[in-house]
Structures are given as C-alpha cells and as structure tokens.
Amino acid sequence: MSTSTTYLENLKNRVYFATDKEVPRDFLDRMFAEGERVWQDTLAPKGLEDRKVLIVGGGGYIGVPLTTHLLARGYSVRCLDLLLYQNRDVVHPFLGAKGYEFMFGDMADKDTVTKALDGVSDVIVLAGLVGDPITKKYPQESAAINDAGVLNVIEQCNGKGLNKVVFVSTCSNYGEIPVDTTADESFELKPLSLYAKSKVAAETAVLDGKGQVDYTGTVLRFSTAFGLSGRMRFDLTVSEFTRDLYVNKKLDVYDADTWRPYCHVQDFACGLTRVLEAPAEDVAFDAFNAGGDVNNYTKAMMVEAIVKHIPDGEITYVEGGFDRRNYKVDFSRIRNRLHFTPKYTVDDGIRELIAALKQGFFHDYEQRRDYYRNNDIEYSKT
Ligand SMILES: NC(=O)c1ccc[n+]([C@@H]2O[C@H](COP(=O)([O-])OP(=O)(O)OC[C@H]3O[C@@H](n4cnc5c(N)ncnc54)[C@H](O)[C@@H]3O)[C@@H](O)[C@H]2O)c1
C-alpha cells in the first residue's frame, strides 16, 4: 500500500515543523524515515490512517498533558484508565475531541487489555499505583496492579503487530547512591520501596523482550514530576512544598541534602513523543533516564528556590527521615541519542504554580485530598 497524502503531511508537520530547533537535521531525516517505516510496517497492515496510541493510565497527572500533546501533534489517542482518584472529570475535556477515545477499565483484566490493544499502533504504559506511600499502604493492590497488571499489558502487547511499547519507570530505582556520583542507566538498580521493586521487575520484563517480541520496547526512568496538569498532584515535592508555603503551612523538610531529579509534565510529554518518533534502532530495548541535568536538586536547593517567591514561610529542617532515597542522575543518554533536553526548570514550575494558586485554583484541596494526592483508593480486581 502506498503512503497516504494526509499521513505524509502530518508526518512532515510533526517531524520538520513542530520539532525543536536544536534537533539536528540528520536526526530529523531519520525520524521522517522512521515515520515512513511505521506506515509500511504497522499502519497500512492495520488499516490505520495515522498513529493511534494507547495510553494506559492516560487520566493521571502525566497522562493528561501527554494526551493533549499527542492530539495536538495529530495522533489519535485511546486512554485506558480505572480513574482511581475520582479523576473522572479530567477526561471530560477530551470526550468528543477528534481522535480521542476513552475506555474505562482495569489493565489487570485480560479481556479489557485485549480490547484496548485492538487497532492501536503504539502503547505507553503509565498506569499504576504511583509512589512509595500508596504502595506501602496497599501492598495487595500494588501486587495486583503494579506487578500482575503491568505484566498483563506487556505480555499481551506481543503478537499484535504493534510498533513501539514504552514503559514508564522511575529514577527511584537507583535508591541511595554514593555521594558525589551520578547515576547513568548502567548504574546498579537498588530499589528501596515496593513501588520501585515492581518498576524494576517490569523494566526487566520489557527489556528481556529483545529478540522475543514483535514490537520495539523502551523503558523511560522518569524524574519526579512537577508542573500544572488537568489532574494536579500535590503529593510530589515541588508542588507540595510550594503549595504548603503559599498557604502558610509549616513545612518540615526531611533530609535536606538528599538529591533528586525533577522534570515538568510538559517535558515528559515531549520526551515520550520523541521516543515514539525516534528511529526504532535508537530506542530498542534500552532504558533512558528522562529529565535534564539542570533539574538535579537537593531539597534544600528547592526550598531556597521557592523561598525566593514566598519568603515568609516557616520551615524546619529535620534529619533522619524514613525515605533514604538520594540520587543525582545523569541524562546524557537521552540528550545525546534522542536530542531531548527539558524546556522547563524547577523555577518555572514554582512560578506557574504560584500564579495558578494566586488565581484561586486548587482552593478545594482540603476537601478533595484523595483527588489531589495518591492517598486512598477502592480497588477490587475486575
Ligand atoms: N509523577 C511522578 O513524579 C513520577 C515520577 C517517576 C515515574 N512516574 C511514573 O509515571 C507514571 C504516571 O504517573 P502519574 O504521576 O501520572 O500517576 P497518577 O497516579 O496521577 O496516574 C496513574 C493513573 O493510572 C490509573 N490506574 C491505576 N491503576 C490502574 C489500572 N489497574 N488500570 C487502569 N488504570 C489504572 C489511575 O487511575 C491514574 O489515572 C507512573 O507509571 C509513574 O510510576 C511518575
């Protein structure tokens, strides 16, 4: 089958006109060739006019901006989500949008996933119980969702003629690394929590697919997210600290000298898209730290950045907290191989959140804590 004109136009827009200026021309050409290959190998055989991405967990904090980004770039999106956090409202704006489809359901359910995978070209797996506290609180649910559920998706992806399958993991997998070192992707993984242990197991399942499965599998180890989203989360450090100080809540900062990398949700959307569009051989069965060196911060550095905007807060520094994670991360692989660098700094995220708070957004935080934080869930495997 020859390439449709609409598809070629869309592809050109995506690759040559909408892509960052700093991406070198030869890489853009290879991305364009990749798009043509995807047409031949995946879209035409499936009878798809353009790429259709299944986002598992597309109703979450990162899934919402990712959906907006992909739709704006001309992709179709199918979202499979269980809406565990009363986050039904966040998908309302997408309902009826051209190219958008919502599927309510559990990724741990075999039939649901079979249906969700039908007629899509690519898959991004975001869904899960996200964070150390919620997995600690719900260990059985965590096993059902983060272990069995994720594995159900990964296994079922094989044999469906899919193009790329991207599994979103976490830099938390590095655990506690020696002072004065930075973790690149070859660094030993030392997951400290149930959450990270499940992520490491799922990463292994994806990467072991090399030579065994008919799709291109990739793992992205995300930094801790910040930034505004249609499903806002205030249980993540940058946003939690900023909101707390904004509302004059006393802030206890545990282990202020511990390092973490941070990344804006819009940058994650761009990074995930770059993986979808990159030449398959550049991302096949490999892991990438997702973020940028500029956003490696200690908690003390972050508090300092917030205090520049909100100077009057009451802050106490506490040593010996229960969370031992301490990792400074090296992002050269994603920068050199995929030409991805984040656009937003932590300071940008602080500023935009303060601007939103000043306008009265998130005023209902206290009444809707289970919406704004991954706190409590009701889950029974379907
Ligand atoms: N937010 C961060 O700071 C961060 C950092 C590193 C990695 N990540 C990873 O990014 C991904 C997305 O994180 P997020 O912050 O958007 O989380 P989130 O909790 O906001 O979103 C997760 C979504 O998955 C859905 N979900 C949960 N179980 C499901 C199931 N069984 N079937 C279908 N849907 C289900 C939830 O309803 C929710 O909408 C996760 O895989 C997370 O581990 C996030």
GROMACS .gro file of C-alpha atoms and ligand atoms in nm:
model
  426
    1MET     CA    1   0.000   0.000   0.000
    2SER     CA    2   0.134   0.346  -0.083
    3THR     CA    3   0.162   0.617   0.182
    4SER     CA    4  -0.148   0.836   0.213
    5THR     CA    5  -0.101   1.207   0.143
    6THR     CA    6  -0.265   1.307   0.471
    7TYR     CA    7  -0.030   1.083   0.664
    8LEU     CA    8   0.276   1.226   0.488
    9GLU     CA    9   0.163   1.583   0.557
   10ASN     CA   10   0.102   1.500   0.921
   11LEU     CA   11   0.439   1.334   0.945
   12LYS     CA   12   0.617   1.634   0.791
   13ASN     CA   13   0.442   1.867   1.035
   14ARG     CA   14   0.540   1.650   1.324
   15VAL     CA   15   0.896   1.595   1.231
   16TYR     CA   16   1.018   1.902   1.044
   17PHE     CA   17   0.793   2.186   1.158
   18ALA     CA   18   0.688   2.101   1.509
   19THR     CA   19   1.013   1.956   1.637
   20ASP     CA   20   1.258   2.153   1.849
   21LYS     CA   21   1.507   2.367   1.665
   22GLU     CA   22   1.807   2.205   1.832
   23VAL     CA   23   1.737   1.864   1.683
   24PRO     CA   24   1.999   1.813   1.412
   25ARG     CA   25   1.882   1.784   1.054
   26ASP     CA   26   2.020   1.432   1.004
   27PHE     CA   27   1.822   1.312   1.306
   28LEU     CA   28   1.507   1.480   1.169
   29ASP     CA   29   1.564   1.298   0.840
   30ARG     CA   30   1.598   0.969   1.026
   31MET     CA   31   1.277   1.047   1.219
   32PHE     CA   32   1.099   1.108   0.891
   33ALA     CA   33   1.229   0.779   0.750
   34GLU     CA   34   1.111   0.612   1.072
   35GLY     CA   35   0.763   0.756   1.016
   36GLU     CA   36   0.756   0.610   0.666
   37ARG     CA   37   0.868   0.274   0.802
   38VAL     CA   38   0.591   0.284   1.063
   39TRP     CA   39   0.346   0.342   0.782
   40GLN     CA   40   0.466   0.038   0.590
   41ASP     CA   41   0.510  -0.198   0.884
   42THR     CA   42   0.228  -0.102   1.121
   43LEU     CA   43  -0.029   0.149   0.999
   44ALA     CA   44  -0.101   0.015   0.650
   45PRO     CA   45  -0.134  -0.351   0.764
   46LYS     CA   46  -0.370  -0.240   1.043
   47GLY     CA   47  -0.569  -0.012   0.810
   48LEU     CA   48  -0.485   0.293   1.027
   49GLU     CA   49  -0.478   0.640   0.871
   50ASP     CA   50  -0.232   0.766   1.130
   51ARG     CA   51  -0.072   0.661   1.454
   52LYS     CA   52  -0.308   0.566   1.734
   53VAL     CA   53  -0.151   0.545   2.077
   54LEU     CA   54  -0.299   0.353   2.366
   55ILE     CA   55  -0.213   0.539   2.686
   56VAL     CA   56  -0.267   0.308   2.979
   57GLY     CA   57  -0.325   0.541   3.275
   58GLY     CA   58  -0.396   0.840   3.048
   59GLY     CA   59  -0.626   1.000   3.308
   60GLY     CA   60  -0.342   1.063   3.554
   61TYR     CA   61  -0.114   1.355   3.634
   62ILE     CA   62   0.124   1.287   3.344
   63GLY     CA   63  -0.132   1.117   3.117
   64VAL     CA   64  -0.348   1.430   3.081
   65PRO     CA   65  -0.079   1.664   2.941
   66LEU     CA   66   0.055   1.376   2.732
   67THR     CA   67  -0.291   1.329   2.577
   68THR     CA   68  -0.318   1.700   2.493
   69HIS     CA   69   0.029   1.694   2.340
   70LEU     CA   70  -0.031   1.386   2.125
   71LEU     CA   71  -0.370   1.506   1.999
   72ALA     CA   72  -0.222   1.845   1.910
   73ARG     CA   73   0.050   1.666   1.716
   74GLY     CA   74  -0.203   1.477   1.506
   75TYR     CA   75  -0.201   1.142   1.681
   76SER     CA   76  -0.513   0.955   1.783
   77VAL     CA   77  -0.528   0.852   2.147
   78ARG     CA   78  -0.711   0.576   2.326
   79CYS     CA   79  -0.698   0.607   2.702
   80LEU     CA   80  -0.748   0.303   2.925
   81ASP     CA   81  -0.792   0.409   3.285
   82LEU     CA   82  -0.967   0.299   3.601
   83LEU     CA   83  -0.987   0.657   3.736
   84LEU     CA   84  -0.882   0.551   4.084
   85TYR     CA   85  -0.864   0.902   4.229
   86GLN     CA   86  -1.208   1.042   4.149
   87ASN     CA   87  -1.033   1.179   3.842
   88ARG     CA   88  -1.323   1.123   3.603
   89ASP     CA   89  -1.356   1.498   3.543
   90VAL     CA   90  -1.007   1.525   3.400
   91VAL     CA   91  -1.100   1.333   3.085
   92HIS     CA   92  -1.417   1.540   3.022
   93PRO     CA   93  -1.237   1.799   2.807
   94PHE     CA   94  -1.114   1.522   2.576
   95LEU     CA   95  -1.450   1.349   2.529
   96GLY     CA   96  -1.568   1.413   2.176
   97ALA     CA   97  -1.232   1.555   2.067
   98LYS     CA   98  -1.124   1.435   1.725
   99GLY     CA   99  -0.908   1.127   1.756
  100TYR     CA  100  -0.980   1.067   2.128
  101GLU     CA  101  -1.136   0.758   2.275
  102PHE     CA  102  -1.180   0.672   2.643
  103MET     CA  103  -1.204   0.317   2.770
  104PHE     CA  104  -1.289   0.266   3.135
  105GLY     CA  105  -1.121  -0.047   3.268
  106ASP     CA  106  -0.852  -0.228   3.459
  107MET     CA  107  -0.518  -0.311   3.297
  108ALA     CA  108  -0.506  -0.619   3.520
  109ASP     CA  109  -0.805  -0.762   3.335
  110LYS     CA  110  -0.711  -0.981   3.039
  111ASP     CA  111  -1.016  -0.915   2.819
  112THR     CA  112  -1.007  -0.540   2.884
  113VAL     CA  113  -0.647  -0.519   2.768
  114THR     CA  114  -0.716  -0.736   2.463
  115LYS     CA  115  -0.989  -0.490   2.360
  116ALA     CA  116  -0.776  -0.186   2.441
  117LEU     CA  117  -0.493  -0.311   2.220
  118ASP     CA  118  -0.718  -0.374   1.924
  119GLY     CA  119  -0.648  -0.129   1.641
  120VAL     CA  120  -0.373   0.077   1.803
  121SER     CA  121  -0.023   0.130   1.665
  122ASP     CA  122   0.175   0.209   1.982
  123VAL     CA  123   0.139   0.177   2.359
  124ILE     CA  124   0.256   0.392   2.651
  125VAL     CA  125   0.220   0.237   2.995
  126LEU     CA  126   0.175   0.499   3.267
  127ALA     CA  127  -0.085   0.328   3.484
  128GLY     CA  128  -0.014   0.200   3.829
  129LEU     CA  129  -0.030   0.278   4.196
  130VAL     CA  130   0.223   0.558   4.188
  131GLY     CA  131   0.452   0.641   4.476
  132ASP     CA  132   0.608   0.481   4.782
  133PRO     CA  133   0.332   0.575   5.032
  134ILE     CA  134   0.036   0.432   4.840
  135THR     CA  135   0.209   0.105   4.755
  136LYS     CA  136   0.314   0.066   5.118
  137LYS     CA  137  -0.043   0.131   5.227
  138TYR     CA  138  -0.197  -0.107   4.969
  139PRO     CA  139   0.052  -0.393   4.916
  140GLN     CA  140  -0.203  -0.641   4.779
  141GLU     CA  141  -0.347  -0.390   4.536
  142SER     CA  142   0.007  -0.295   4.441
  143ALA     CA  143   0.086  -0.658   4.356
  144ALA     CA  144  -0.236  -0.686   4.152
  145ILE     CA  145  -0.178  -0.360   3.963
  146ASN     CA  146   0.195  -0.280   3.955
  147ASP     CA  147   0.312  -0.639   3.914
  148ALA     CA  148   0.037  -0.856   3.761
  149GLY     CA  149  -0.145  -0.571   3.585
  150VAL     CA  150   0.162  -0.422   3.419
  151LEU     CA  151   0.283  -0.769   3.319
  152ASN     CA  152  -0.057  -0.843   3.169
  153VAL     CA  153  -0.019  -0.540   2.940
  154ILE     CA  154   0.343  -0.612   2.848
  155GLU     CA  155   0.273  -0.977   2.767
  156GLN     CA  156  -0.038  -0.905   2.568
  157CYS     CA  157   0.140  -0.647   2.353
  158ASN     CA  158   0.331  -0.926   2.180
  159GLY     CA  159   0.191  -1.072   1.859
  160LYS     CA  160  -0.037  -0.774   1.788
  161GLY     CA  161   0.178  -0.610   1.519
  162LEU     CA  162   0.243  -0.307   1.741
  163ASN     CA  163   0.515  -0.056   1.664
  164LYS     CA  164   0.650   0.078   1.996
  165VAL     CA  165   0.570  -0.007   2.357
  166VAL     CA  166   0.705   0.243   2.609
  167PHE     CA  167   0.709   0.154   2.975
  168VAL     CA  168   0.737   0.446   3.216
  169SER     CA  169   0.958   0.364   3.512
  170THR     CA  170   1.129   0.581   3.771
  171CYS     CA  171   1.472   0.710   3.872
  172SER     CA  172   1.372   0.598   4.223
  173ASN     CA  173   1.507   0.262   4.108
  174TYR     CA  174   1.859   0.392   4.183
  175GLY     CA  175   1.771   0.415   4.552
  176GLU     CA  176   2.054   0.561   4.756
  177ILE     CA  177   2.371   0.619   4.558
  178PRO     CA  178   2.714   0.722   4.693
  179VAL     CA  179   2.772   1.094   4.747
  180ASP     CA  180   2.948   1.269   4.453
  181THR     CA  181   2.827   1.017   4.196
  182THR     CA  182   2.559   1.048   3.932
  183ALA     CA  183   2.358   0.752   3.812
  184ASP     CA  184   2.360   0.678   3.442
  185GLU     CA  185   2.150   0.395   3.303
  186SER     CA  186   2.418   0.133   3.369
  187PHE     CA  187   2.423   0.217   3.739
  188GLU     CA  188   2.319  -0.070   3.966
  189LEU     CA  189   1.948  -0.056   4.049
  190LYS     CA  190   1.881  -0.068   4.423
  191PRO     CA  191   1.506  -0.018   4.465
  192LEU     CA  192   1.421   0.061   4.827
  193SER     CA  193   1.041   0.055   4.815
  194LEU     CA  194   0.772  -0.184   4.698
  195TYR     CA  195   0.689   0.074   4.431
  196ALA     CA  196   1.040   0.076   4.286
  197LYS     CA  197   1.082  -0.301   4.319
  198SER     CA  198   0.776  -0.350   4.096
  199LYS     CA  199   0.916  -0.097   3.848
  200VAL     CA  200   1.248  -0.283   3.828
  201ALA     CA  201   1.068  -0.614   3.767
  202ALA     CA  202   0.854  -0.459   3.493
  203GLU     CA  203   1.161  -0.297   3.332
  204THR     CA  204   1.325  -0.638   3.319
  205ALA     CA  205   1.015  -0.787   3.154
  206VAL     CA  206   1.023  -0.516   2.884
  207LEU     CA  207   1.399  -0.528   2.821
  208ASP     CA  208   1.403  -0.910   2.815
  209GLY     CA  209   1.161  -0.890   2.523
  210LYS     CA  210   1.456  -0.822   2.290
  211GLY     CA  211   1.453  -1.086   2.017
  212GLN     CA  212   1.137  -1.239   2.166
  213VAL     CA  213   0.861  -0.993   2.080
  214ASP     CA  214   0.735  -0.828   1.760
  215TYR     CA  215   0.736  -0.467   1.891
  216THR     CA  216   1.011  -0.224   1.994
  217GLY     CA  217   1.018  -0.199   2.374
  218THR     CA  218   1.166   0.101   2.559
  219VAL     CA  219   1.194   0.198   2.925
  220LEU     CA  220   1.196   0.560   3.042
  221ARG     CA  221   1.307   0.622   3.400
  222PHE     CA  222   1.125   0.940   3.492
  223SER     CA  223   1.248   1.206   3.729
  224THR     CA  224   1.000   1.331   3.988
  225ALA     CA  225   0.733   1.531   3.809
  226PHE     CA  226   0.623   1.890   3.860
  227GLY     CA  227   0.410   2.133   3.663
  228LEU     CA  228   0.043   2.205   3.612
  229SER     CA  229  -0.185   1.931   3.486
  230GLY     CA  230  -0.558   1.874   3.450
  231ARG     CA  231  -0.513   1.612   3.721
  232MET     CA  232  -0.297   1.800   3.966
  233ARG     CA  233  -0.097   1.609   4.227
  234PHE     CA  234   0.017   1.778   4.549
  235ASP     CA  235   0.196   1.474   4.689
  236LEU     CA  236   0.507   1.548   4.481
  237THR     CA  237   0.782   1.759   4.632
  238VAL     CA  238   0.795   2.075   4.415
  239SER     CA  239   0.418   2.126   4.413
  240GLU     CA  240   0.365   2.011   4.772
  241PHE     CA  241   0.632   2.242   4.916
  242THR     CA  242   0.520   2.537   4.702
  243ARG     CA  243   0.151   2.498   4.793
  244ASP     CA  244   0.227   2.443   5.161
  245LEU     CA  245   0.437   2.758   5.183
  246TYR     CA  246   0.181   2.953   4.979
  247VAL     CA  247  -0.099   2.865   5.223
  248ASN     CA  248   0.127   2.942   5.524
  249LYS     CA  249   0.151   2.581   5.632
  250LYS     CA  250   0.459   2.499   5.839
  251LEU     CA  251   0.697   2.298   5.624
  252ASP     CA  252   0.905   2.011   5.765
  253VAL     CA  253   1.188   1.930   5.526
  254TYR     CA  254   1.338   1.588   5.585
  255ASP     CA  255   1.700   1.521   5.487
  256ALA     CA  256   1.750   1.848   5.306
  257ASP     CA  257   2.078   1.743   5.144
  258THR     CA  258   1.933   1.449   4.952
  259TRP     CA  259   1.932   1.478   4.573
  260ARG     CA  260   1.650   1.408   4.329
  261PRO     CA  261   1.599   1.495   3.964
  262TYR     CA  262   1.279   1.676   3.864
  263CYS     CA  263   1.104   1.724   3.531
  264HIS     CA  264   0.799   1.917   3.411
  265VAL     CA  265   0.497   1.718   3.289
  266GLN     CA  266   0.506   1.905   2.955
  267ASP     CA  267   0.866   1.796   2.906
  268PHE     CA  268   0.767   1.437   2.982
  269ALA     CA  269   0.502   1.464   2.710
  270CYS     CA  270   0.771   1.582   2.466
  271GLY     CA  271   1.016   1.312   2.577
  272LEU     CA  272   0.760   1.034   2.533
  273THR     CA  273   0.671   1.169   2.190
  274ARG     CA  274   1.039   1.178   2.096
  275VAL     CA  275   1.064   0.808   2.179
  276LEU     CA  276   0.759   0.735   1.961
  277GLU     CA  277   0.915   0.929   1.673
  278ALA     CA  278   1.282   0.832   1.711
  279PRO     CA  279   1.435   0.569   1.484
  280ALA     CA  280   1.349   0.231   1.635
  281GLU     CA  281   1.713   0.121   1.648
  282ASP     CA  282   1.795   0.420   1.873
  283VAL     CA  283   1.546   0.323   2.143
  284ALA     CA  284   1.502  -0.054   2.104
  285PHE     CA  285   1.514  -0.245   2.430
  286ASP     CA  286   1.705   0.021   2.614
  287ALA     CA  287   1.643   0.232   2.923
  288PHE     CA  288   1.670   0.613   2.931
  289ASN     CA  289   1.679   0.844   3.230
  290ALA     CA  290   1.417   1.109   3.149
  291GLY     CA  291   1.490   1.463   3.263
  292GLY     CA  292   1.780   1.707   3.244
  293ASP     CA  293   2.092   1.789   3.445
  294VAL     CA  294   1.966   2.142   3.517
  295ASN     CA  295   1.688   1.997   3.734
  296ASN     CA  296   1.900   1.784   3.969
  297TYR     CA  297   1.818   1.948   4.303
  298THR     CA  298   1.863   1.882   4.671
  299LYS     CA  299   1.556   1.950   4.882
  300ALA     CA  300   1.745   2.245   5.036
  301MET     CA  301   1.809   2.391   4.689
  302MET     CA  302   1.443   2.354   4.604
  303VAL     CA  303   1.325   2.520   4.923
  304GLU     CA  304   1.567   2.804   4.850
  305ALA     CA  305   1.411   2.842   4.503
  306ILE     CA  306   1.058   2.856   4.650
  307VAL     CA  307   1.157   3.097   4.927
  308LYS     CA  308   1.269   3.347   4.661
  309HIS     CA  309   0.900   3.377   4.568
  310ILE     CA  310   0.740   3.307   4.909
  311PRO     CA  311   0.984   3.446   5.168
  312ASP     CA  312   0.779   3.434   5.486
  313GLY     CA  313   0.718   3.064   5.536
  314GLU     CA  314   0.802   2.867   5.850
  315ILE     CA  315   1.047   2.592   5.763
  316THR     CA  316   1.205   2.328   5.986
  317TYR     CA  317   1.486   2.104   5.869
  318VAL     CA  318   1.478   1.750   6.007
  319GLU     CA  319   1.745   1.481   5.972
  320GLY     CA  320   1.692   1.103   5.974
  321GLY     CA  321   1.366   1.075   5.779
  322PHE     CA  322   1.236   0.733   5.671
  323ASP     CA  323   1.290   0.795   5.299
  324ARG     CA  324   1.655   0.709   5.228
  325ARG     CA  325   1.637   0.782   4.854
  326ASN     CA  326   1.923   1.001   4.739
  327TYR     CA  327   2.015   1.004   4.373
  328LYS     CA  328   2.168   1.253   4.137
  329VAL     CA  329   2.107   1.143   3.781
  330ASP     CA  330   2.298   1.158   3.452
  331PHE     CA  331   2.084   1.246   3.149
  332SER     CA  332   2.345   1.228   2.875
  333ARG     CA  333   2.194   0.925   2.700
  334ILE     CA  334   1.856   1.088   2.627
  335ARG     CA  335   2.029   1.417   2.541
  336ASN     CA  336   2.288   1.267   2.306
  337ARG     CA  337   2.087   0.993   2.145
  338LEU     CA  338   1.739   1.147   2.126
  339HIS     CA  339   1.838   1.516   2.137
  340PHE     CA  340   1.598   1.567   2.423
  341THR     CA  341   1.655   1.836   2.684
  342PRO     CA  342   1.378   1.971   2.907
  343LYS     CA  343   1.249   2.323   2.844
  344TYR     CA  344   1.120   2.389   3.196
  345THR     CA  345   1.328   2.447   3.506
  346VAL     CA  346   1.212   2.381   3.860
  347ASP     CA  347   1.185   2.759   3.899
  348ASP     CA  348   0.945   2.774   3.601
  349GLY     CA  349   0.728   2.514   3.774
  350ILE     CA  350   0.727   2.707   4.102
  351ARG     CA  351   0.630   3.030   3.923
  352GLU     CA  352   0.346   2.877   3.723
  353LEU     CA  353   0.203   2.704   4.028
  354ILE     CA  354   0.213   3.023   4.236
  355ALA     CA  355   0.040   3.209   3.951
  356ALA     CA  356  -0.235   2.942   3.948
  357LEU     CA  357  -0.272   2.949   4.328
  358LYS     CA  358  -0.299   3.329   4.320
  359GLN     CA  359  -0.591   3.295   4.081
  360GLY     CA  360  -0.775   3.067   4.322
  361PHE     CA  361  -0.708   2.734   4.158
  362PHE     CA  362  -0.685   2.429   4.387
  363HIS     CA  363  -0.880   2.612   4.661
  364ASP     CA  364  -1.069   2.285   4.718
  365TYR     CA  365  -0.751   2.096   4.813
  366GLU     CA  366  -0.858   2.020   5.172
  367GLN     CA  367  -1.200   1.886   5.060
  368ARG     CA  368  -1.053   1.671   4.782
  369ARG     CA  369  -0.734   1.532   4.923
  370ASP     CA  370  -0.786   1.194   4.757
  371TYR     CA  371  -0.812   1.365   4.424
  372TYR     CA  372  -0.505   1.583   4.466
  373ARG     CA  373  -0.292   1.314   4.627
  374ASN     CA  374  -0.247   0.941   4.572
  375ASN     CA  375  -0.388   0.867   4.918
  376ASP     CA  376  -0.687   0.636   4.936
  377ILE     CA  377  -0.831   0.404   4.676
  378GLU     CA  378  -1.104   0.149   4.643
  379TYR     CA  379  -0.989  -0.130   4.417
  380SER     CA  380  -1.108  -0.481   4.358
  381LYS     CA  381  -0.971  -0.669   4.065
  382THR     CA  382  -1.237  -0.691   3.795
  383LIG     N1  383   0.460   1.162   3.898
  383LIG     C1  384   0.591   1.140   3.917
  383LIG     O1  385   0.662   1.216   3.983
  383LIG     C2  386   0.655   1.020   3.854
  383LIG     C3  387   0.792   1.001   3.871
  383LIG     C4  388   0.852   0.889   3.815
  383LIG     C5  389   0.775   0.799   3.743
  383LIG     N2  390   0.641   0.821   3.729
  383LIG     C6  391   0.562   0.723   3.657
  383LIG     O2  392   0.478   0.791   3.564
  383LIG     C7  393   0.355   0.721   3.553
  383LIG     C8  394   0.239   0.816   3.570
  383LIG     O3  395   0.247   0.881   3.695
  383LIG     P1  396   0.139   0.988   3.740
  383LIG     O4  397   0.206   1.084   3.830
  383LIG     O5  398   0.066   1.036   3.620
  383LIG     O6  399   0.044   0.897   3.830
  383LIG     P2  400  -0.113   0.909   3.859
  383LIG     O7  401  -0.136   0.832   3.984
  383LIG     O8  402  -0.155   1.051   3.852
  383LIG     O9  403  -0.179   0.834   3.736
  383LIG     C9  404  -0.188   0.694   3.726
  383LIG    C10  405  -0.316   0.663   3.652
  383LIG    O10  406  -0.321   0.520   3.638
  383LIG    C11  407  -0.456   0.482   3.661
  383LIG     N3  408  -0.457   0.342   3.701
  383LIG    C12  409  -0.410   0.289   3.817
  383LIG     N4  410  -0.430   0.157   3.819
  383LIG    C13  411  -0.487   0.125   3.701
  383LIG    C14  412  -0.532   0.001   3.643
  383LIG     N5  413  -0.519  -0.113   3.710
  383LIG     N6  414  -0.586   0.004   3.521
  383LIG    C15  415  -0.601   0.121   3.453
  383LIG     N7  416  -0.562   0.240   3.503
  383LIG    C16  417  -0.506   0.241   3.625
  383LIG    C17  418  -0.505   0.576   3.769
  383LIG    O11  419  -0.647   0.581   3.774
  383LIG    C18  420  -0.442   0.706   3.727
  383LIG    O12  421  -0.527   0.780   3.643
  383LIG    C19  422   0.359   0.610   3.655
  383LIG    O13  423   0.395   0.489   3.592
  383LIG    C20  424   0.468   0.652   3.750
  383LIG    O14  425   0.529   0.543   3.813
  383LIG    C21  426   0.579   0.930   3.783
   0.00000   0.00000   0.00000
